PDB file of C-alpha atoms and ligand atoms in Angstrom:
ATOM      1  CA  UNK L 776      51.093 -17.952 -30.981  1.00  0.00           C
ATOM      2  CA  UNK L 777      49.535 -14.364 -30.123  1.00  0.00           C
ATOM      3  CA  UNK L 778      46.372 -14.190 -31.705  1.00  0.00           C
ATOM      4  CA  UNK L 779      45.356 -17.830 -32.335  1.00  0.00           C
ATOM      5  CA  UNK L 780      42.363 -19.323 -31.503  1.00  0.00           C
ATOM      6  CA  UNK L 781      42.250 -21.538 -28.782  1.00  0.00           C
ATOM      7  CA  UNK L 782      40.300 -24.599 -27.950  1.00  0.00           C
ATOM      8  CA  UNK L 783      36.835 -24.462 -26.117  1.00  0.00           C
ATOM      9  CA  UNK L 784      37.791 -26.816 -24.001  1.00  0.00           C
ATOM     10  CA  UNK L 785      40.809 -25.324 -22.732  1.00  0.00           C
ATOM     11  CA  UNK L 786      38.730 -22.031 -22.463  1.00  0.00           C
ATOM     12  CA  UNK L 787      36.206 -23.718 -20.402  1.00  0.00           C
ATOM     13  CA  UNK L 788      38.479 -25.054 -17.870  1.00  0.00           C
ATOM     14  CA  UNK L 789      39.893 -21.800 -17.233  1.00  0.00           C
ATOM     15  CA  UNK L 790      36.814 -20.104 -16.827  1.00  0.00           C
ATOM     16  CA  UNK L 791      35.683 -23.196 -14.300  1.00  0.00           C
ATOM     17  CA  UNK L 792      39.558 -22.514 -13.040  1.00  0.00           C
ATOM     18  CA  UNK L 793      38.999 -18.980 -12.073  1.00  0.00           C
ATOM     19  CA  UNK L 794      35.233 -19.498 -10.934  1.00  0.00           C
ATOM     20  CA  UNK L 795      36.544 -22.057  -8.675  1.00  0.00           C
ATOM     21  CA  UNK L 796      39.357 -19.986  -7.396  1.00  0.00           C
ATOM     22  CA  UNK L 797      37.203 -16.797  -6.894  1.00  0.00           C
ATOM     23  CA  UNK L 798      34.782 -18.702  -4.560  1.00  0.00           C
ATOM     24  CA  UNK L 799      37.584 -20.176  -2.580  1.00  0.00           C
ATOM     25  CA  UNK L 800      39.204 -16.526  -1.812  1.00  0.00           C
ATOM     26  CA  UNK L 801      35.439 -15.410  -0.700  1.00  0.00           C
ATOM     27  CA  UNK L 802      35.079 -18.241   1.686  1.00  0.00           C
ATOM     28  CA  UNK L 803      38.498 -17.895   3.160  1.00  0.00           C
ATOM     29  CA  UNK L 804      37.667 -13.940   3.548  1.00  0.00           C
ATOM     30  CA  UNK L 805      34.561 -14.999   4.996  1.00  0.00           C
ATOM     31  CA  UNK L 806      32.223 -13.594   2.441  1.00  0.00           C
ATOM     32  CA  UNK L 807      29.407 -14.688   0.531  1.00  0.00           C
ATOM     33  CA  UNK L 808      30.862 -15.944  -2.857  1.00  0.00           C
ATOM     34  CA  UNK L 809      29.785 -13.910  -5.494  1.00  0.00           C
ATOM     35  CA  UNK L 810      27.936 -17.333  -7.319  1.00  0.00           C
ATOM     36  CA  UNK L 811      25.657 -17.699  -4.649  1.00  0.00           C
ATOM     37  CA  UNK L 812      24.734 -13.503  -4.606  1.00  0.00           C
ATOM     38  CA  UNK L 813      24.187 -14.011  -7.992  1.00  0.00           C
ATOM     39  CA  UNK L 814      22.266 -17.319  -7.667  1.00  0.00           C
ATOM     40  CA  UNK L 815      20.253 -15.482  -4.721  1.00  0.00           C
ATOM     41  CA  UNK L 816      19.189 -12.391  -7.421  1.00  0.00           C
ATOM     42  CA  UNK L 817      18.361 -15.222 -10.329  1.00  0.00           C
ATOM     43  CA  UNK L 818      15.902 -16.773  -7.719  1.00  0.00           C
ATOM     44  CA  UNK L 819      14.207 -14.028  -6.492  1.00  0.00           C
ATOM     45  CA  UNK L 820      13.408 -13.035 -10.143  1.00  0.00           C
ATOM     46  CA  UNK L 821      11.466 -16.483 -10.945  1.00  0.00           C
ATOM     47  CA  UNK L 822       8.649 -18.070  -9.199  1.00  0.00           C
ATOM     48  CA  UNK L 823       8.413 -21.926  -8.533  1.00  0.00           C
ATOM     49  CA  UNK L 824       5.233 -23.579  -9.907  1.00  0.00           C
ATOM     50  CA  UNK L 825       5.487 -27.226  -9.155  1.00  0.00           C
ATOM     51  CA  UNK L 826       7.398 -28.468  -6.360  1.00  0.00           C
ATOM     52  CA  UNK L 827       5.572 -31.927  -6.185  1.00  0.00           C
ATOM     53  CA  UNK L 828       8.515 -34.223  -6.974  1.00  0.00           C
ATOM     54  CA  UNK L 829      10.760 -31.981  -5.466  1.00  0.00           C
ATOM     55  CA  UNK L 830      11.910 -30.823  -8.663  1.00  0.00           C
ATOM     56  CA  UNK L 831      11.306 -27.045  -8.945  1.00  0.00           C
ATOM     57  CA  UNK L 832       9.883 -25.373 -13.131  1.00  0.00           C
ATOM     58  CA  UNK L 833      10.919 -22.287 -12.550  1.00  0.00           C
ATOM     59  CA  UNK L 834       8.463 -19.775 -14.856  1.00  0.00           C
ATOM     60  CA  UNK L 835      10.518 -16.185 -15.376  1.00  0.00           C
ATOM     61  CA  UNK L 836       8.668 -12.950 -13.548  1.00  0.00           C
ATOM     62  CA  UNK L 837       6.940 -11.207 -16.115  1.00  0.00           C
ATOM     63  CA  UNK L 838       6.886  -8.359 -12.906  1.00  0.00           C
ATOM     64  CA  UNK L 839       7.921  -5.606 -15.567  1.00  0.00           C
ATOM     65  CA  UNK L 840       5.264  -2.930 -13.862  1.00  0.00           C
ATOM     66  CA  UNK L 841       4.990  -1.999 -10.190  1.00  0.00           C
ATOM     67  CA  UNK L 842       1.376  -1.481  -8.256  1.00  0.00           C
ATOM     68  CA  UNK L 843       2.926   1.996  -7.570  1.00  0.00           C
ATOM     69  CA  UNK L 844       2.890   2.622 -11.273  1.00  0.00           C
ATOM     70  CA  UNK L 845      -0.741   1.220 -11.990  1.00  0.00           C
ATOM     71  CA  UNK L 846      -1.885   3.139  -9.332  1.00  0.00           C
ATOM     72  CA  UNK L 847       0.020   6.208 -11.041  1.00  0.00           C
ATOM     73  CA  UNK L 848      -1.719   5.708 -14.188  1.00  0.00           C
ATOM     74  CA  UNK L 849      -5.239   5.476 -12.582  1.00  0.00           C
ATOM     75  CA  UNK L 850      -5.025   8.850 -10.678  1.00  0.00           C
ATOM     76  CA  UNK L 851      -8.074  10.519  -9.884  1.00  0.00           C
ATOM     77  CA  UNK L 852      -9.807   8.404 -12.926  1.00  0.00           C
ATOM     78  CA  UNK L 853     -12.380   9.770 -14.748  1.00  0.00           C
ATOM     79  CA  UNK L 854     -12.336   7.172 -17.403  1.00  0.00           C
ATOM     80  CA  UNK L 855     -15.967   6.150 -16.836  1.00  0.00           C
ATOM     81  CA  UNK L 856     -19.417   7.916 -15.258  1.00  0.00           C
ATOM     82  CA  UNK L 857     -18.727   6.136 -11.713  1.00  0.00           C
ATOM     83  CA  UNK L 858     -16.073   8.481 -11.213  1.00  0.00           C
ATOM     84  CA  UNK L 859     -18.198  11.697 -10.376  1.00  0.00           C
ATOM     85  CA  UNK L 860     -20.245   9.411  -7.708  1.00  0.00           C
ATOM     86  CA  UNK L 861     -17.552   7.857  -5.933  1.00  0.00           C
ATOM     87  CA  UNK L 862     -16.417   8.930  -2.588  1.00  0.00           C
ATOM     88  CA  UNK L 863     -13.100   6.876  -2.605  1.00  0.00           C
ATOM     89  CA  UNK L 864     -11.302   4.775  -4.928  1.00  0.00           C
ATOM     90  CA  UNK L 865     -10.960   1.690  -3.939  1.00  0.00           C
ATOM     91  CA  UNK L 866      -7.541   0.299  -5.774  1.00  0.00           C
ATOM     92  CA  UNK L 867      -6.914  -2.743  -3.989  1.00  0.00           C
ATOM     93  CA  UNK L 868      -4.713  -3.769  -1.053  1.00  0.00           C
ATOM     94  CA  UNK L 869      -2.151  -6.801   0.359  1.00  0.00           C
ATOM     95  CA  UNK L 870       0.835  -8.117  -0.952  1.00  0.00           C
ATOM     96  CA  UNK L 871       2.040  -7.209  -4.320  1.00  0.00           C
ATOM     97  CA  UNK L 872       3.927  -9.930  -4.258  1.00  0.00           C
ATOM     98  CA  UNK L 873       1.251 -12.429  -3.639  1.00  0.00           C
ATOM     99  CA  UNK L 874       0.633 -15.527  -5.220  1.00  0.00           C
ATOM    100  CA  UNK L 875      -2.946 -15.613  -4.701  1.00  0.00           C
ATOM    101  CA  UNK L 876      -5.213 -12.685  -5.788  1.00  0.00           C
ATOM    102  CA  UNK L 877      -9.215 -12.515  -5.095  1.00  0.00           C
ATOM    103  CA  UNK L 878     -10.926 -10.499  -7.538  1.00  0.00           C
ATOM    104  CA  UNK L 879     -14.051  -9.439  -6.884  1.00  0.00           C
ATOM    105  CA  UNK L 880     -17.231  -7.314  -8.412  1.00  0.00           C
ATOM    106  CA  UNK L 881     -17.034  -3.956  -7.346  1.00  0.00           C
ATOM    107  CA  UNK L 882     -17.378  -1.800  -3.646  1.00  0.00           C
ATOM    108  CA  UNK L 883     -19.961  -1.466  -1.826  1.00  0.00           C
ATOM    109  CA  UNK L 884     -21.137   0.823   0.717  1.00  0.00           C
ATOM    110  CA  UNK L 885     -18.318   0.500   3.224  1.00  0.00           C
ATOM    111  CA  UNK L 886     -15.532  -0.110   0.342  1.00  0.00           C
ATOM    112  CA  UNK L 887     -16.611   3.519  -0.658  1.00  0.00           C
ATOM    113  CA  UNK L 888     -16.385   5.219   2.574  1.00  0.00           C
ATOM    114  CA  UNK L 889     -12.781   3.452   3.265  1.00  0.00           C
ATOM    115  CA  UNK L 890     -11.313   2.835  -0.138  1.00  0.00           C
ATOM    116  CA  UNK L 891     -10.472  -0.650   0.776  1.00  0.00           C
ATOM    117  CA  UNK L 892     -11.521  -3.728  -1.022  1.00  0.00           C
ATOM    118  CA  UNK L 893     -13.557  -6.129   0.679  1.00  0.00           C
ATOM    119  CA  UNK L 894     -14.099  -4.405   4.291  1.00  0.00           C
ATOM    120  CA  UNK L 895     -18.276  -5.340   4.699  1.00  0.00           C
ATOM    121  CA  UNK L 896     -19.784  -8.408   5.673  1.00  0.00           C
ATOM    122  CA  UNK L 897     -19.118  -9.744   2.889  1.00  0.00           C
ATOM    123  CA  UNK L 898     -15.935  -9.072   3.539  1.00  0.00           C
ATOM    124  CA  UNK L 899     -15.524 -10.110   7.070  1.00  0.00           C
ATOM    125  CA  UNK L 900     -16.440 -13.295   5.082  1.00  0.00           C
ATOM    126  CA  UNK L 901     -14.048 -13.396   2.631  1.00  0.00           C
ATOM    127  CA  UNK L 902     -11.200 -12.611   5.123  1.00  0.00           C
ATOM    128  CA  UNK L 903     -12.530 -15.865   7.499  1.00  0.00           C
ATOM    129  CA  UNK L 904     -12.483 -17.954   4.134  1.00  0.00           C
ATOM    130  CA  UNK L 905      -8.760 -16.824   3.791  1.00  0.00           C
ATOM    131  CA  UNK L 906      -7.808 -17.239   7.236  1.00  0.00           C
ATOM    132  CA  UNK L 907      -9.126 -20.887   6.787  1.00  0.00           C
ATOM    133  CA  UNK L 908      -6.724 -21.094   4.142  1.00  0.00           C
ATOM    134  CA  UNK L 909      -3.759 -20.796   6.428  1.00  0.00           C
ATOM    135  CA  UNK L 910      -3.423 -17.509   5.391  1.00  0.00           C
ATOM    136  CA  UNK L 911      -3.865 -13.745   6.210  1.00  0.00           C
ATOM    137  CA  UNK L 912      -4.964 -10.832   4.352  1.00  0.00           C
ATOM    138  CA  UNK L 913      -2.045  -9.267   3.947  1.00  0.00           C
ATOM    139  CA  UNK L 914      -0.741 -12.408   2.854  1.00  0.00           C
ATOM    140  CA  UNK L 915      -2.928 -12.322  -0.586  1.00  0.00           C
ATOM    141  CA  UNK L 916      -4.502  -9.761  -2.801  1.00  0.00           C
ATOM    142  CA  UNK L 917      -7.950  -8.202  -2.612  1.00  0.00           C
ATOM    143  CA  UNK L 918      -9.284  -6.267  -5.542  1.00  0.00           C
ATOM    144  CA  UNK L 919     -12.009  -5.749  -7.777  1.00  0.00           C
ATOM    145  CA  UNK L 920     -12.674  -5.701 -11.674  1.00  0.00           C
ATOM    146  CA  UNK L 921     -14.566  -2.088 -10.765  1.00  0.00           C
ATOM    147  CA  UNK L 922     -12.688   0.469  -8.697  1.00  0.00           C
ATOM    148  CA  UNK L 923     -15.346   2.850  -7.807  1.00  0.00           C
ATOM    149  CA  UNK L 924     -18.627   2.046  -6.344  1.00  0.00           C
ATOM    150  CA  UNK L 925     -21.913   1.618  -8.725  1.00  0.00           C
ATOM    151  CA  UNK L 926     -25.035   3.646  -7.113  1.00  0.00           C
ATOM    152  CA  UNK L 927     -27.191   1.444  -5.117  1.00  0.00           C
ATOM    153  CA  UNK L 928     -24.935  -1.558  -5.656  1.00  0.00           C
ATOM    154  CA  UNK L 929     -26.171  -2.152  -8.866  1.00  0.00           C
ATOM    155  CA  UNK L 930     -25.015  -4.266 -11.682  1.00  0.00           C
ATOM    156  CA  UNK L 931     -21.340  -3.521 -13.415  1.00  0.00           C
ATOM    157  CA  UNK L 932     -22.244  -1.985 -17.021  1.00  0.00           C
ATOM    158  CA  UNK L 933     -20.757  -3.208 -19.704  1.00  0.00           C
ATOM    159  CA  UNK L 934     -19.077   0.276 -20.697  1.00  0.00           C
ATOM    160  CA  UNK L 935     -17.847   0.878 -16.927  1.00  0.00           C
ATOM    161  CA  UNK L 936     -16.423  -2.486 -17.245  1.00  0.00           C
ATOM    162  CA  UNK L 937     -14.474  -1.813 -20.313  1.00  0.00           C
ATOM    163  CA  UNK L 938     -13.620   1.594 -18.983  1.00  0.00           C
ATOM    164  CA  UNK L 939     -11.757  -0.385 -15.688  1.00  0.00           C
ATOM    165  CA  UNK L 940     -10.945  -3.609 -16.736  1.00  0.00           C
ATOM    166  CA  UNK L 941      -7.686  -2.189 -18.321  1.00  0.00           C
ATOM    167  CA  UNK L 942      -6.124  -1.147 -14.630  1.00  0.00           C
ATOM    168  CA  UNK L 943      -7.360  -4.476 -13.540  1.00  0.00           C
ATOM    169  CA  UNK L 944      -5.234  -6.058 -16.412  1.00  0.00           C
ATOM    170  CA  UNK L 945      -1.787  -3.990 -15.309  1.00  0.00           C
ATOM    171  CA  UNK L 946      -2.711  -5.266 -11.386  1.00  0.00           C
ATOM    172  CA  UNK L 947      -2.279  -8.837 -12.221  1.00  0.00           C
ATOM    173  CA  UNK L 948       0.702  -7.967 -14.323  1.00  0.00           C
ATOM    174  CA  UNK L 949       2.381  -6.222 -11.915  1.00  0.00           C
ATOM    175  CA  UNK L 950       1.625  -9.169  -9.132  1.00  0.00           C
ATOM    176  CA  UNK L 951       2.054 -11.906 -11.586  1.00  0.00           C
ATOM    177  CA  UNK L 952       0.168 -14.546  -8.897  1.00  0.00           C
ATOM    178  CA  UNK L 953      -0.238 -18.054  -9.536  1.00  0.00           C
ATOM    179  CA  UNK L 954      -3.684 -18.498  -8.960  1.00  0.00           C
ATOM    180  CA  UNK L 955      -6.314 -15.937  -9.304  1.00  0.00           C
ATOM    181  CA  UNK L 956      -9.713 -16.847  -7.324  1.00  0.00           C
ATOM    182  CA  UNK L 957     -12.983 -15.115  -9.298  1.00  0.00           C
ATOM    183  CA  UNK L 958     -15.132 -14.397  -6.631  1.00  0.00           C
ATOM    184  CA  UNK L 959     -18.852 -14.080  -8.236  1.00  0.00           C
ATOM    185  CA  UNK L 960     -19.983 -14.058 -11.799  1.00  0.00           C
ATOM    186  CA  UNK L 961     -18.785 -10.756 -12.536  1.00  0.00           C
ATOM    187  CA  UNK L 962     -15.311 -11.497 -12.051  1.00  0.00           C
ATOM    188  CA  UNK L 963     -15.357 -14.686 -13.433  1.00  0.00           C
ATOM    189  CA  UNK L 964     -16.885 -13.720 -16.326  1.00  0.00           C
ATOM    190  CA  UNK L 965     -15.276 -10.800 -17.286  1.00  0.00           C
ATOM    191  CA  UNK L 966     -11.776 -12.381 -16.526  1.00  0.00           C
ATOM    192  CA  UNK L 967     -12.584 -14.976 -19.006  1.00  0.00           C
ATOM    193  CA  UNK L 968     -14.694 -13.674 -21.530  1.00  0.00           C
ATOM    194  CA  UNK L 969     -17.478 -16.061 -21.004  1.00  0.00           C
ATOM    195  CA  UNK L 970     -21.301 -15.952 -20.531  1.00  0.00           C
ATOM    196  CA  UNK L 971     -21.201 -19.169 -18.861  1.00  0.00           C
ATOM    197  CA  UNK L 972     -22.710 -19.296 -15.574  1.00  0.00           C
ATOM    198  CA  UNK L 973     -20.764 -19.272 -12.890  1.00  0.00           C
ATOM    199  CA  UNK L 974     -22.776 -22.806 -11.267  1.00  0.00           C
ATOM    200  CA  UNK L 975     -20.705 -24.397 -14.563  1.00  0.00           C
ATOM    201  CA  UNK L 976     -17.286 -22.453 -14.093  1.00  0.00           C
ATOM    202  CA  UNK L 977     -16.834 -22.599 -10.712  1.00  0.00           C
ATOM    203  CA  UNK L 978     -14.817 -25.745  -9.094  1.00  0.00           C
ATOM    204  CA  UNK L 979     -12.448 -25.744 -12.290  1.00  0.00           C
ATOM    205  CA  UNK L 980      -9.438 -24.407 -13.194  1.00  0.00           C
ATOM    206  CA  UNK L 981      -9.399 -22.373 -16.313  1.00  0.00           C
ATOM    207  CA  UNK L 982      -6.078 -20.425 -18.069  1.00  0.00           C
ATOM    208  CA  UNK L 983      -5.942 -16.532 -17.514  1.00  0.00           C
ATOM    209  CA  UNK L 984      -3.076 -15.211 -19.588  1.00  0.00           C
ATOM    210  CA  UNK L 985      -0.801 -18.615 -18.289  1.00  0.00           C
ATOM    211  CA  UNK L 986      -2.343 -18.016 -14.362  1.00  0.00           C
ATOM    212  CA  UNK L 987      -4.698 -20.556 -13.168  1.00  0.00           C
ATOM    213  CA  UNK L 988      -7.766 -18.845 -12.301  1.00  0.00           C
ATOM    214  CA  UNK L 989     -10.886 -20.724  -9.954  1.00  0.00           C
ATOM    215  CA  UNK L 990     -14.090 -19.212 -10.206  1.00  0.00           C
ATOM    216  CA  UNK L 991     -16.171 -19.409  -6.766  1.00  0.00           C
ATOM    217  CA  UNK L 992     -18.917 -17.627  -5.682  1.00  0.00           C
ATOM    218  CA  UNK L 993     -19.071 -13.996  -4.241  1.00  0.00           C
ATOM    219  CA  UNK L 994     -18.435 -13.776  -0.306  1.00  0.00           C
ATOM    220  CA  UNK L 995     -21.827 -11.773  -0.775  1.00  0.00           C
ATOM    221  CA  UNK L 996     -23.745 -14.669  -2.467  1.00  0.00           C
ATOM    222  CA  UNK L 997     -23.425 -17.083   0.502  1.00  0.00           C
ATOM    223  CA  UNK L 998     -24.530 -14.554   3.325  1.00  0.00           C
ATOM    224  CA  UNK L 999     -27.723 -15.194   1.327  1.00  0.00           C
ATOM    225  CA  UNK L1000     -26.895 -18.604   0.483  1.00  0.00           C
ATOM    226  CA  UNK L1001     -25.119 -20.178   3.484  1.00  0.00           C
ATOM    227  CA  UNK L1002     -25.641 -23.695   1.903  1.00  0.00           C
ATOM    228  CA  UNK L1003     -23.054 -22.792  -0.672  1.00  0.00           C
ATOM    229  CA  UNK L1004     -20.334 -22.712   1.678  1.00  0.00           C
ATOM    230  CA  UNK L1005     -19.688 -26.359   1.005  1.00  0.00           C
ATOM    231  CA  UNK L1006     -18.802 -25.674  -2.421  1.00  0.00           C
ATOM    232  CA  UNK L1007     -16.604 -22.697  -1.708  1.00  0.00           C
ATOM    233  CA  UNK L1008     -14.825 -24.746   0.377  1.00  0.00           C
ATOM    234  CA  UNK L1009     -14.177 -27.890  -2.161  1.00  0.00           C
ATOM    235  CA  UNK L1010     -12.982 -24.789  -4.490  1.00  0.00           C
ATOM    236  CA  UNK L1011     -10.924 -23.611  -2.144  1.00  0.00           C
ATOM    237  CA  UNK L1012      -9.230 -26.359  -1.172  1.00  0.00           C
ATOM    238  CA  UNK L1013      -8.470 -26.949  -4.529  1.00  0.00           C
ATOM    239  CA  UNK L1014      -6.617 -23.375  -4.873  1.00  0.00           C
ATOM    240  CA  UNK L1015      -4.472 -24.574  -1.736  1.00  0.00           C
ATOM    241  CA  UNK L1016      -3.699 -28.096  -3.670  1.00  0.00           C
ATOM    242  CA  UNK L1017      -2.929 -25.966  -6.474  1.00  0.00           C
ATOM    243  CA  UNK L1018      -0.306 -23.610  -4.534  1.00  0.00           C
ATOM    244  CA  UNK L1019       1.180 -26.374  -2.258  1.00  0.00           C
ATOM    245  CA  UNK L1020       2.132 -28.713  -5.487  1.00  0.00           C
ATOM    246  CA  UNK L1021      -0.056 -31.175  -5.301  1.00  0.00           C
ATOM    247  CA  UNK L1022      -2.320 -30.002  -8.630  1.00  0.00           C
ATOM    248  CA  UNK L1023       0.241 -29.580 -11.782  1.00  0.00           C
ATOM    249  CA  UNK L1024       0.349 -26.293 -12.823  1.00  0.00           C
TER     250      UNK L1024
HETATM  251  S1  SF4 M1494     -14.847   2.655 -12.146  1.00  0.00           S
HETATM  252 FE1  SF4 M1494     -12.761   2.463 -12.928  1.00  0.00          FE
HETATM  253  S2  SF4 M1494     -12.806   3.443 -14.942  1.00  0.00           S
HETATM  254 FE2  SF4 M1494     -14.628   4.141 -13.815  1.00  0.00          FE
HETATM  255  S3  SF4 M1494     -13.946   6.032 -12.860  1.00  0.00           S
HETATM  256 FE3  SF4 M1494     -13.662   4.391 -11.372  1.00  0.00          FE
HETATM  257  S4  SF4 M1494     -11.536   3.792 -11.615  1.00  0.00           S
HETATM  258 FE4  SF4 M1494     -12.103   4.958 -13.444  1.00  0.00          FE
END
């Protein structure tokens, strides 16, 4: 009878029915069937964080902002003093897809000159530390909590900190890595809202906003310090337990 409801069941089969039917006609025209394009677009919109049994937790993007529009937004900042000393901004650089972003302290010297993150000795460092890793710089994420360079290297202030911290915030958003690596007591403590030493934080995992952040120390630390390397390199290896699966996430 026109107009009567039918049963679920019967409604279900037909969908499964037609489903079934439309796949068929793509394979015999030798195209993709439209399931798997649309299984293909579902997957690149999630991120797998635990593929230790071999069962994959899929964790929805939360990639609602772009670097391109961060980087909009900061424009030729002026938010805080730094901005009148600065030769170049230094926004960050690598993959803004990664799933691994460093975060250091601020530029230096040579960050200045080339508005790139991370491009010293210190640097040199921190790019051997991720090549240990398995993995390149391009691979990752290099940025900083400050984007312009403090005179003389000095200290972060607390009101330059607020001032930046925000475009920081919207980086990590628009990434949406699964780990986050500190690098100093800076970035570790700013990211987490601490005044705990970094001796105590790093070597754990702590929560940042659902993304498992390891404090270690600064690249810049150990050049004076090689005898820390040891423990940079237990933290590190923990970050590459963490992305391979074997740490639960
Ligand atoms: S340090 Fe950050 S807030 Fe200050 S001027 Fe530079 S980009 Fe803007």
């Amino acid at each position: 009878m026109e107009g009567a409801k039918r049963n679920p069941a019967d409604e279900l089969l037909d969908l499964v029915r037609s489903l079934k039917s439309q796949i068929q006609s793509d394979i015999d025209a030798g195209k993709t069937p439209t399931y798997l394009h649309m299984k293909a677009e579902a997957a690149a919109d999630v991120k797998s964080t635990g593929e230790k049994s071999g069962v994959q937790i899929l964790k929805p993007s939360r990639r609602t902002l772009t670097l391109g529009d961060v980087k909009k937004e900061l424009g030729d900042c002026q938010r805080c003093p730094l901005g009148r000393l600065r030769t170049n901004i230094v926004f960050g650089e690598g993959n803004p897809k990664a799933e691994i972003v460093f975060v250091g302290e601020a530029p230096g010297g040579d960050e200045d000159i080339q508005g790139r993150p991370f491009v010293g000795r210190a640097g040199q460092l921190l790019t051997k530390i991720i090549e240990a890793m398995g993995l390149k710089r391009t691979d990752v994420y290099i940025c900083n909590i400050l984007k312009c360079r403090p005179p003389g290297n000095r200290n972060p202030r607390p009101e330059e900190i607020a001032a930046c911290e925000p475009i920081l915030v919207k980086q990590l958003e628009a990434i949406n890595p699964r780990v986050i690596c500190a690098l100093g007591t800076f970035a570790a403590r700013t990211l987490l809202k601490t005044d705990v030493p970094i001796t105590l934080l790093r070597g754990k995992f702590h929560a940042y906003h659902g993304i498992q952040l390891m404090p270690t120390y600064h690249p810049a630390y150990l050049l004076r310090n090689p005898g820390a390397k040891k423990q940079v390199w237990e933290d590190v290896q923990k970050i590459m337990k963490m992305l391979s699966g074997q740490i639960a996430q």
